[in-house]
Short mmCIF file of C-alpha atoms in Angstrom, two decimals:
data_model
loop_
_atom_site.label_atom_id
_atom_site.label_comp_id
_atom_site.label_asym_id
_atom_site.label_seq_id
_atom_site.Cartn_x
_atom_site.Cartn_y
_atom_site.Cartn_z
CA MET R 229 -13.23 53.48 -19.04
CA LYS R 230 -15.82 50.78 -20.32
CA LYS R 231 -13.11 49.35 -22.68
CA ILE R 232 -10.53 49.18 -19.62
CA ILE R 233 -13.21 47.30 -17.67
CA GLY R 234 -13.97 44.91 -20.50
CA LEU R 235 -10.23 44.34 -21.02
CA ALA R 236 -9.94 43.56 -17.23
CA ILE R 237 -12.72 41.07 -17.38
CA ALA R 238 -11.18 39.42 -20.64
CA ALA R 239 -7.88 39.15 -18.82
CA ALA R 240 -9.59 37.53 -15.75
CA PHE R 241 -11.19 34.94 -17.71
CA GLY R 242 -8.07 34.33 -19.68
CA LEU R 243 -6.09 33.77 -16.42
CA SER R 244 -8.97 31.47 -15.20
CA ALA R 245 -8.71 29.34 -18.37
CA CYS R 246 -5.17 29.25 -18.14
CA SER R 247 -5.05 28.38 -14.48
CA ASN R 248 -6.43 24.63 -14.95
CA LEU R 249 -4.99 21.75 -16.56
CA ASP R 250 -7.81 21.17 -19.27
CA HIS R 251 -4.96 21.36 -21.99
CA LYS R 252 -2.93 18.76 -20.41
CA THR R 253 -2.81 14.93 -21.05
CA ALA R 254 -3.79 12.70 -18.20
CA HIS R 255 -0.03 11.52 -17.72
CA GLU R 256 0.89 15.13 -17.53
CA VAL R 257 -1.72 15.85 -14.91
CA MET R 258 -0.43 12.91 -12.71
CA SER R 259 3.06 14.20 -12.81
CA ILE R 260 2.11 17.64 -12.08
CA SER R 261 0.10 16.14 -8.96
CA ASN R 262 3.16 14.06 -8.02
CA ASP R 263 5.51 17.09 -8.37
CA ARG R 264 2.90 19.20 -6.02
CA ILE R 265 3.33 16.63 -3.18
CA LEU R 266 7.21 17.25 -3.11
CA LYS R 267 7.05 21.04 -3.56
CA GLU R 268 3.69 22.36 -2.20
CA ASP R 269 1.27 19.60 -0.86
CA HIS R 270 3.84 18.05 1.23
CA SER R 271 1.52 17.68 4.57
CA PHE R 272 -2.02 16.39 4.78
CA ASN R 273 -4.48 13.92 6.27
CA ILE R 274 -6.05 10.87 4.57
CA THR R 275 -8.97 8.97 5.77
CA GLY R 276 -10.13 5.85 3.96
CA SER R 277 -12.45 2.83 4.18
CA SER R 278 -12.49 -0.43 2.13
CA ARG R 279 -15.45 -2.66 1.73
CA VAL R 280 -16.27 -6.09 0.05
CA TYR R 281 -19.52 -7.33 -1.41
CA ILE R 282 -20.30 -10.44 -3.32
CA SER R 283 -22.24 -10.25 -6.54
CA PRO R 284 -23.40 -12.58 -9.48
CA LEU R 285 -20.82 -12.52 -12.07
CA ALA R 286 -23.07 -10.82 -14.62
CA GLU R 287 -23.80 -7.92 -12.18
CA ALA R 288 -20.00 -7.27 -11.12
CA VAL R 289 -18.95 -3.97 -11.98
CA LEU R 290 -15.42 -2.38 -12.42
CA ALA R 291 -15.87 0.87 -10.52
CA ASP R 292 -18.59 2.55 -12.59
CA GLU R 293 -18.61 0.05 -15.80
CA LYS R 294 -19.96 -3.31 -16.70
CA VAL R 295 -17.60 -6.26 -16.67
CA GLU R 296 -16.26 -6.91 -20.24
CA GLU R 297 -17.54 -9.80 -22.17
CA LYS R 298 -14.07 -11.22 -21.79
CA ALA R 299 -15.25 -12.48 -18.15
CA LYS R 300 -17.88 -14.44 -19.73
CA ALA R 301 -15.54 -16.17 -22.21
CA GLU R 302 -13.35 -17.10 -19.39
CA VAL R 303 -16.32 -18.80 -17.60
CA GLU R 304 -17.09 -20.71 -20.71
CA ASP R 305 -13.68 -22.28 -21.17
CA ALA R 306 -13.15 -22.77 -17.49
CA LYS R 307 -14.47 -26.42 -17.78
CA ALA R 308 -12.18 -27.11 -20.60
CA LYS R 309 -9.12 -26.05 -18.59
CA ALA R 310 -10.29 -27.83 -15.35
CA GLU R 311 -8.81 -31.32 -16.44
CA ASP R 312 -5.65 -29.95 -17.51
CA ALA R 313 -5.32 -27.85 -14.25
CA MET R 314 -6.31 -31.00 -12.21
CA ALA R 315 -3.47 -32.83 -13.79
CA LYS R 316 -0.92 -30.15 -13.01
CA ALA R 317 -2.07 -30.25 -9.46
CA GLU R 318 -1.47 -34.01 -9.31
CA ASP R 319 1.99 -33.55 -10.73
CA ALA R 320 2.87 -30.78 -8.55
CA ALA R 321 1.55 -32.73 -5.39
CA ALA R 322 3.64 -35.76 -6.57
CA SER R 323 6.75 -33.72 -7.09
CA MET R 324 6.10 -32.16 -3.43
CA GLU R 325 6.06 -35.55 -1.92
CA VAL R 326 9.41 -36.49 -3.44
CA ALA R 327 11.14 -33.27 -2.36
CA GLN R 328 9.58 -33.87 1.14
CA GLU R 329 11.53 -37.14 1.33
CA ASP R 330 14.81 -35.42 0.62
CA ASP R 331 15.64 -32.79 3.36
CA ALA R 332 18.72 -31.66 1.36
CA ALA R 333 16.60 -30.58 -1.60
CA LEU R 334 14.35 -28.60 0.66
CA LYS R 335 17.13 -26.83 2.36
CA GLN R 336 19.05 -25.90 -0.56
CA GLU R 337 19.43 -22.23 -1.47
CA PHE R 338 17.46 -21.10 -4.69
CA SER R 339 18.74 -18.36 -6.73
CA GLU R 340 16.27 -15.39 -7.40
CA ARG R 341 15.36 -16.86 -10.61
CA GLU R 342 14.81 -20.46 -9.54
CA GLU R 343 12.79 -19.12 -6.73
CA ALA R 344 10.44 -17.10 -9.20
CA GLU R 345 10.26 -20.22 -11.31
CA PHE R 346 9.22 -22.28 -8.35
CA ARG R 347 6.48 -19.95 -7.27
CA ASN R 348 5.11 -19.82 -10.85
CA ALA R 349 5.00 -23.54 -10.93
CA MET R 350 2.83 -23.62 -7.73
CA LEU R 351 0.40 -20.97 -9.41
CA ASP R 352 0.24 -22.84 -12.45
CA ALA R 353 -0.85 -25.96 -10.65
CA LEU R 354 -3.95 -24.10 -9.58
CA PRO R 355 -7.07 -23.57 -11.88
CA ASP R 356 -6.24 -20.93 -14.48
CA GLY R 357 -3.21 -19.79 -12.05
CA ASN R 358 -5.76 -18.01 -10.24
CA ILE R 359 -5.61 -18.54 -6.33
CA ALA R 360 -8.40 -16.04 -5.55
CA GLN R 361 -10.88 -17.90 -8.05
CA VAL R 362 -10.78 -20.92 -5.87
CA ALA R 363 -11.53 -18.73 -2.72
CA VAL R 364 -14.60 -17.17 -4.63
CA ASP R 365 -15.98 -20.68 -5.57
CA TYR R 366 -15.49 -21.66 -1.99
CA LEU R 367 -17.49 -18.63 -0.61
CA ASP R 368 -20.32 -19.19 -3.17
CA LYS R 369 -21.12 -22.72 -1.07
CA TYR R 370 -21.39 -20.72 2.13
CA PRO R 371 -23.76 -17.62 1.73
CA ALA R 372 -23.48 -17.06 5.49
CA ILE R 373 -19.79 -16.39 5.32
CA SER R 374 -20.27 -14.22 2.19
CA SER R 375 -22.90 -12.12 4.10
CA TYR R 376 -20.45 -11.71 7.23
CA MET R 377 -17.83 -10.44 4.81
CA GLU R 378 -19.97 -7.64 3.71
CA GLY R 379 -20.15 -6.38 7.08
CA VAL R 380 -16.41 -6.22 7.62
CA HIS R 381 -14.67 -2.96 6.73
CA LEU R 382 -11.08 -2.02 6.99
CA ASN R 383 -10.79 1.91 7.79
CA TYR R 384 -7.91 3.90 8.35
CA GLU R 385 -6.67 7.31 9.20
CA SER R 386 -3.29 8.62 8.29
CA ALA R 387 -1.42 11.85 8.82
CA VAL R 388 1.63 12.75 6.69
CA ASP R 389 4.08 15.71 7.19
CA LEU R 390 7.16 15.61 4.97
CA SER R 391 8.73 18.83 6.18
CA THR R 392 8.92 17.45 9.75
CA ARG R 393 9.23 13.77 8.63
CA GLN R 394 6.30 12.66 10.68
CA PHE R 395 3.86 9.85 9.65
CA GLU R 396 1.02 8.31 11.15
CA LEU R 397 -1.31 5.32 10.49
CA ILE R 398 -4.19 4.23 12.30
CA PRO R 399 -5.86 1.23 10.62
CA GLU R 400 -9.25 0.18 12.13
CA LEU R 401 -10.98 -3.37 11.74
CA ALA R 402 -14.59 -2.66 12.01
CA ILE R 403 -17.30 -5.35 12.05
CA ASN R 404 -20.99 -4.55 11.99
CA ASN R 405 -23.26 -7.52 11.66
CA HIS R 406 -26.39 -9.11 13.11
CA ASN R 407 -25.97 -8.90 16.94
CA GLU R 408 -22.13 -8.13 16.51
CA LYS R 409 -20.13 -4.93 16.45
CA LEU R 410 -16.46 -4.52 17.00
CA SER R 411 -13.86 -1.95 16.49
CA ILE R 412 -10.26 -2.68 16.92
CA LYS R 413 -7.58 0.02 16.25
CA LEU R 414 -3.73 0.02 15.96
CA PRO R 415 -2.20 3.52 15.94
CA MET R 416 1.39 3.61 14.69
CA LYS R 417 3.65 6.72 14.05
CA LEU R 418 6.96 7.02 12.43
CA ASP R 419 9.36 9.89 13.66
CA ALA R 420 11.64 9.83 10.80
CA GLU R 421 13.67 12.66 12.10
CA LYS R 422 14.65 10.45 15.18
CA TRP R 423 13.88 7.10 13.25
CA GLU R 424 11.66 5.96 15.90
CA ILE R 425 8.36 3.90 15.56
CA TYR R 426 5.68 4.07 18.08
CA ILE R 427 2.89 1.50 18.19
CA ASP R 428 -0.29 1.88 20.55
CA PRO R 429 -1.63 -1.86 20.96
CA PRO R 430 -5.53 -2.11 21.61
CA ALA R 431 -6.30 -2.74 25.18
CA SER R 432 -6.79 -6.55 24.29
CA ALA R 433 -3.19 -6.92 23.07
CA ALA R 434 -1.83 -4.96 26.22
CA ALA R 435 -3.70 -7.17 28.48
CA ILE R 436 -2.28 -10.29 26.97
CA ILE R 437 1.32 -8.78 26.90
CA SER R 438 0.95 -7.87 30.71
CA VAL R 439 0.48 -11.42 31.80
CA TYR R 440 4.05 -12.19 30.55
CA THR R 441 5.59 -9.13 32.23
CA ASP R 442 5.69 -7.46 35.83
CA GLU R 443 3.32 -5.41 37.36
CA LYS R 444 5.13 -2.08 36.51
CA ILE R 445 5.16 -2.74 32.85
CA GLY R 446 1.69 -4.00 33.14
CA LYS R 447 0.47 -0.57 34.39
CA ARG R 448 2.70 1.31 31.70
CA LEU R 449 0.92 -0.64 28.99
CA ILE R 450 -2.36 0.78 29.63
CA LYS R 451 -1.23 4.42 28.74
CA GLU R 452 2.00 4.10 26.96
CA PRO R 453 2.70 2.87 23.36
CA LEU R 454 5.46 0.46 22.35
CA LYS R 455 8.71 2.28 21.05
CA LEU R 456 11.13 0.87 18.49
CA SER R 457 14.29 2.68 17.48
CA LEU R 458 15.39 1.70 14.15
CA LYS R 459 18.94 3.01 14.61
CA GLU R 460 19.36 0.47 17.46
CA ILE R 461 18.73 -2.51 15.27
CA GLY R 462 21.63 -4.71 14.35
CA ASP R 463 24.49 -2.81 12.66
CA SER R 464 22.32 0.00 11.23
CA LYS R 465 23.23 2.68 13.66
CA HIS R 466 25.21 4.86 11.15
CA MET R 467 23.03 4.10 8.10
CA PRO R 468 21.95 7.45 6.40
CA PHE R 469 18.31 7.06 7.34
CA ASP R 470 17.45 10.51 6.45
CA HIS R 471 18.79 10.54 3.08
CA ILE R 472 17.53 7.06 2.43
CA ALA R 473 13.83 8.15 3.19
CA GLU R 474 14.29 11.41 1.32
CA ALA R 475 15.88 9.65 -1.75
CA GLY R 476 13.21 6.94 -1.74
CA GLY R 477 10.29 9.32 -1.40
CA ARG R 478 11.47 11.35 -4.47
CA ALA R 479 12.19 8.24 -6.47
CA PHE R 480 8.96 6.72 -5.74
CA LEU R 481 7.13 9.95 -6.89
CA SER R 482 9.38 10.61 -10.05
CA ALA R 483 9.30 7.07 -11.14
CA ASN R 484 5.60 7.51 -12.16
CA LYS R 485 6.74 9.80 -14.75
CA ALA R 486 8.32 6.58 -16.38
CA MET R 487 4.80 5.08 -17.29
CA PRO R 488 3.79 4.76 -20.73
CA ALA R 489 1.64 7.58 -22.20
CA ASP R 490 -1.35 5.44 -22.22
CA ALA R 491 -1.03 4.19 -18.52
CA TYR R 492 -3.35 7.06 -17.44
CA VAL R 493 -6.70 8.08 -19.11
CA PHE R 494 -9.27 10.60 -18.20
CA LYS R 495 -12.67 9.25 -17.21
CA GLU R 496 -16.12 11.13 -16.85
CA MET R 497 -16.50 12.60 -13.28
CA ASP R 498 -18.55 10.16 -11.06
CA ALA R 499 -20.81 10.87 -7.88
CA PHE R 500 -17.80 10.25 -5.57
CA GLY R 501 -15.62 12.86 -7.50
CA LYS R 502 -18.46 15.50 -7.39
CA ALA R 503 -18.86 14.91 -3.73
CA ASN R 504 -15.17 15.79 -3.15
CA HIS R 505 -15.21 18.85 -5.47
CA ALA R 506 -12.91 17.19 -8.10
CA ARG R 507 -12.33 18.62 -11.62
CA TYR R 508 -10.26 15.73 -12.96
CA ARG R 509 -10.85 12.09 -12.72
CA VAL R 510 -7.88 9.99 -13.98
CA ARG R 511 -7.74 6.29 -14.07
CA HIS R 512 -4.81 3.90 -13.99
CA VAL R 513 -4.88 0.23 -14.48
CA MET R 514 -1.94 -1.36 -12.86
CA LYS R 515 -0.89 -3.95 -15.61
CA PRO R 516 1.79 -6.17 -14.84
CA GLU R 517 4.03 -4.98 -17.68
CA TYR R 518 4.30 -1.51 -15.99
CA ASP R 519 6.01 -3.11 -12.76
CA SER R 520 9.34 -3.66 -14.50
CA VAL R 521 9.17 -0.02 -16.04
CA VAL R 522 8.32 1.66 -12.79
CA MET R 523 10.88 -0.27 -10.51
CA LYS R 524 13.84 0.10 -12.96
CA ALA R 525 13.02 4.00 -13.23
CA MET R 526 12.54 4.02 -9.25
CA ALA R 527 16.23 2.46 -8.92
CA LYS R 528 17.84 4.97 -11.19
CA ALA R 529 16.13 7.82 -9.58
CA PHE R 530 17.04 6.68 -6.12
CA ASP R 531 20.73 6.34 -7.02
CA GLU R 532 20.61 9.72 -8.55
CA GLU R 533 18.88 11.37 -5.52
CA LEU R 534 21.08 9.52 -2.92
CA SER R 535 24.16 10.65 -4.77
CA LYS R 536 23.36 14.27 -4.51
CA LEU R 537 22.47 13.82 -0.89
CA GLN R 538 25.71 11.98 -0.20
CA LYS R 539 27.79 15.11 -1.05
CA THR R 540 26.79 16.27 2.45
CA PRO R 541 26.92 12.78 4.35
CA GLN R 542 25.11 12.35 7.43
CA PRO R 543 27.22 12.47 10.48
CA GLY R 544 28.61 9.04 11.20
CA SER R 545 27.60 7.68 7.96
CA THR R 546 30.42 6.21 5.84
CA GLU R 547 30.69 5.37 2.04
CA GLU R 548 30.23 1.77 2.84
CA ASP R 549 26.94 2.64 4.60
CA TYR R 550 25.61 4.48 1.37
CA LYS R 551 26.83 1.72 -0.61
CA ASN R 552 24.71 -0.89 1.51
CA ALA R 553 21.73 1.39 1.04
CA ARG R 554 21.95 1.26 -2.83
CA GLU R 555 22.56 -2.45 -2.80
CA PHE R 556 19.44 -3.15 -0.66
CA PHE R 557 17.26 -0.96 -2.82
CA SER R 558 18.65 -2.54 -5.93
CA MET R 559 18.02 -5.91 -4.54
CA SER R 560 14.41 -5.02 -3.94
CA VAL R 561 13.97 -3.81 -7.45
CA ASN R 562 15.40 -7.07 -8.81
CA ILE R 563 12.89 -9.09 -6.86
CA SER R 564 10.00 -7.06 -7.99
CA ASP R 565 11.13 -7.31 -11.45
CA ASN R 566 10.64 -11.09 -11.42
CA GLN R 567 6.83 -10.46 -10.94
CA PRO R 568 6.11 -13.91 -9.68
CA LEU R 569 2.98 -12.80 -7.72
CA SER R 570 1.48 -9.95 -9.62
CA PHE R 571 -2.24 -8.95 -8.93
CA GLN R 572 -3.43 -10.13 -12.33
CA ARG R 573 -1.81 -13.53 -11.53
CA ILE R 574 -3.25 -14.10 -8.17
CA PHE R 575 -6.72 -12.41 -8.65
CA GLY R 576 -7.31 -12.83 -12.37
CA ASN R 577 -7.83 -9.22 -12.87
CA ASN R 578 -5.65 -6.01 -12.70
CA LEU R 579 -5.95 -3.50 -9.77
CA VAL R 580 -7.72 -0.45 -10.88
CA VAL R 581 -7.11 2.95 -9.15
CA ASP R 582 -9.01 6.29 -9.90
CA TYR R 583 -7.48 9.64 -8.84
CA TYR R 584 -9.76 12.70 -8.23
CA LEU R 585 -7.69 16.11 -8.46
CA ASP R 586 -8.81 19.73 -8.36
CA ARG R 587 -8.07 22.08 -11.41
CA LYS R 588 -4.45 22.69 -10.26
CA GLY R 589 -3.61 18.99 -9.70
CA ARG R 590 -3.84 18.77 -5.96
CA MET R 591 -5.16 15.22 -4.98
CA LEU R 592 -8.31 15.34 -3.34
CA ALA R 593 -9.37 11.52 -3.35
CA SER R 594 -8.71 8.33 -4.72
CA ARG R 595 -10.65 4.86 -5.27
CA MET R 596 -9.19 1.55 -5.61
CA TYR R 597 -11.00 -1.32 -7.34
CA MET R 598 -10.40 -4.94 -7.38
CA GLN R 599 -12.53 -7.51 -8.86
CA ILE R 600 -12.02 -11.36 -8.30
CA ASN R 601 -14.16 -13.61 -10.76
CA GLY R 602 -15.20 -17.08 -9.61
CA THR R 603 -17.35 -19.42 -11.84
CA HIS R 604 -20.56 -17.91 -10.78
CA LYS R 605 -20.02 -15.19 -8.44
CA ALA R 606 -17.54 -12.19 -8.07
CA ILE R 607 -15.98 -10.59 -4.78
CA ASN R 608 -15.73 -6.89 -5.35
CA ILE R 609 -13.40 -4.86 -3.18
CA ILE R 610 -13.57 -1.04 -3.10
CA GLY R 611 -11.36 1.09 -1.32
CA ASP R 612 -12.08 5.05 -0.85
CA SER R 613 -9.51 7.51 0.23
CA VAL R 614 -10.16 11.46 1.11
CA TYR R 615 -7.47 14.00 1.38
CA SER R 616 -7.67 16.97 3.74
CA ASN R 617 -6.01 19.41 5.88
CA TYR R 618 -3.38 20.41 3.43
CA GLY R 619 -0.63 22.37 5.20
CA LYS R 620 -2.15 21.61 8.76
CA PRO R 621 -2.33 17.74 9.11
CA VAL R 622 -3.85 16.56 12.45
CA PHE R 623 -1.90 13.77 14.40
CA LYS R 624 -3.61 11.82 16.99
CA LEU R 625 -0.88 9.70 18.51
CA ASN R 626 1.44 12.27 20.33
CA PRO R 627 3.71 10.19 22.49
CA GLN R 628 6.22 12.99 23.19
CA GLY R 629 9.08 10.52 23.34
CA LYS R 630 7.28 8.36 26.04
CA GLY R 631 7.18 4.56 25.33
CA ILE R 632 8.23 1.13 26.31
CA THR R 633 11.09 0.39 24.42
CA TRP R 634 11.72 -2.98 22.77
CA LYS R 635 14.72 -3.60 24.91
CA GLU R 636 12.84 -3.02 28.12
CA LEU R 637 10.12 -5.58 26.80
CA LYS R 638 12.70 -8.04 25.82
CA GLU R 639 14.17 -7.99 29.28
CA PHE R 640 11.05 -8.62 31.07
CA PHE R 641 9.93 -11.44 28.70
CA SER R 642 13.29 -13.05 29.06
CA SER R 643 13.37 -12.60 33.02
CA ASN R 644 12.11 -14.97 35.48
CA LYS R 645 9.80 -12.33 37.23
CA LYS R 646 6.74 -13.98 36.51
CA GLU R 647 7.76 -17.51 37.94
CA ASP R 648 7.52 -15.82 41.29
CA ASP R 649 3.79 -15.19 41.00
#
């Protein structure tokens, strides 16, 4: 009997050891996590908050790590590059003046490559090609503005249910400063089953809109959201929206598997992860060289997924509609592939994201970090997100089909009803 109990205990420990992902690489763990969203974890809530703080350059941190010595080297040679940058800026300004004298030159149609080269030239005309560094140095001169920014948060709540194709996002601008408090929310919901978007404007926006409509619409704006049907826009009535959404979602999640093996690394658990009961902390640094790999993998996956779904076409959708969907997606990939405005190019650093997972790969939380270095100060942007209510997401905006359509609003705006007031 003791032997049987001993074997049972050993088996239990063995199953426990095999149930986690300790033997997997960080890349494999993230692939498993993405697969879970498609197969098991397809409905949940996310709450998040982002904040900004200004710090001396030497004290800026990358999530939980000190800034690399490379940042100091960049500061030291900044003066050496200043004269060259100024010369480029003067050349760019002179070129712009010449261009403005020739309207035909401004109105010519650029190819995608020419447009990318033009944008890059504009960036090169700025110090170090870094737009944000100029902003940081500007804020350094006005400490009251910097202090004010630290009291401004961008919060959000969202709900996702892939099984019913319902998506909700409630962004909130929250300001908490000296003698000043403000909260503005803009609830939005996408019913992808009907391809309808609902937007519930704050009272101030509704009040402004009501001035330009009649009393009937004004009263409805107090309680009803705005309603937009994507199927009524232009010639898109017969587009296979459902198949596009499904293929796009699957392509996005599966494309992450195309990342190089070293794109994800395990990091030591921190206080944020412990507070959310995470077992794994996986870091991804969004380097520009990854963009092309992911976008091409996404385009390929989208085409494959859409081809599978097209075997049972959506009612009313033609071969031409599916072809147009592929061409639009492909065009988006080609534009992104040029990478004229990458995070690194604009902000001087790569975006860093930490993912916090449980022992089975379920996403529990994530943290985004961006650091923008100026000459003496740095702007630190941190965004935290927490996942909850798996299988039972809570939706707060429930319009139940009611809403002021864009067509109704447009008719009242274009009418002369207000002229009689």
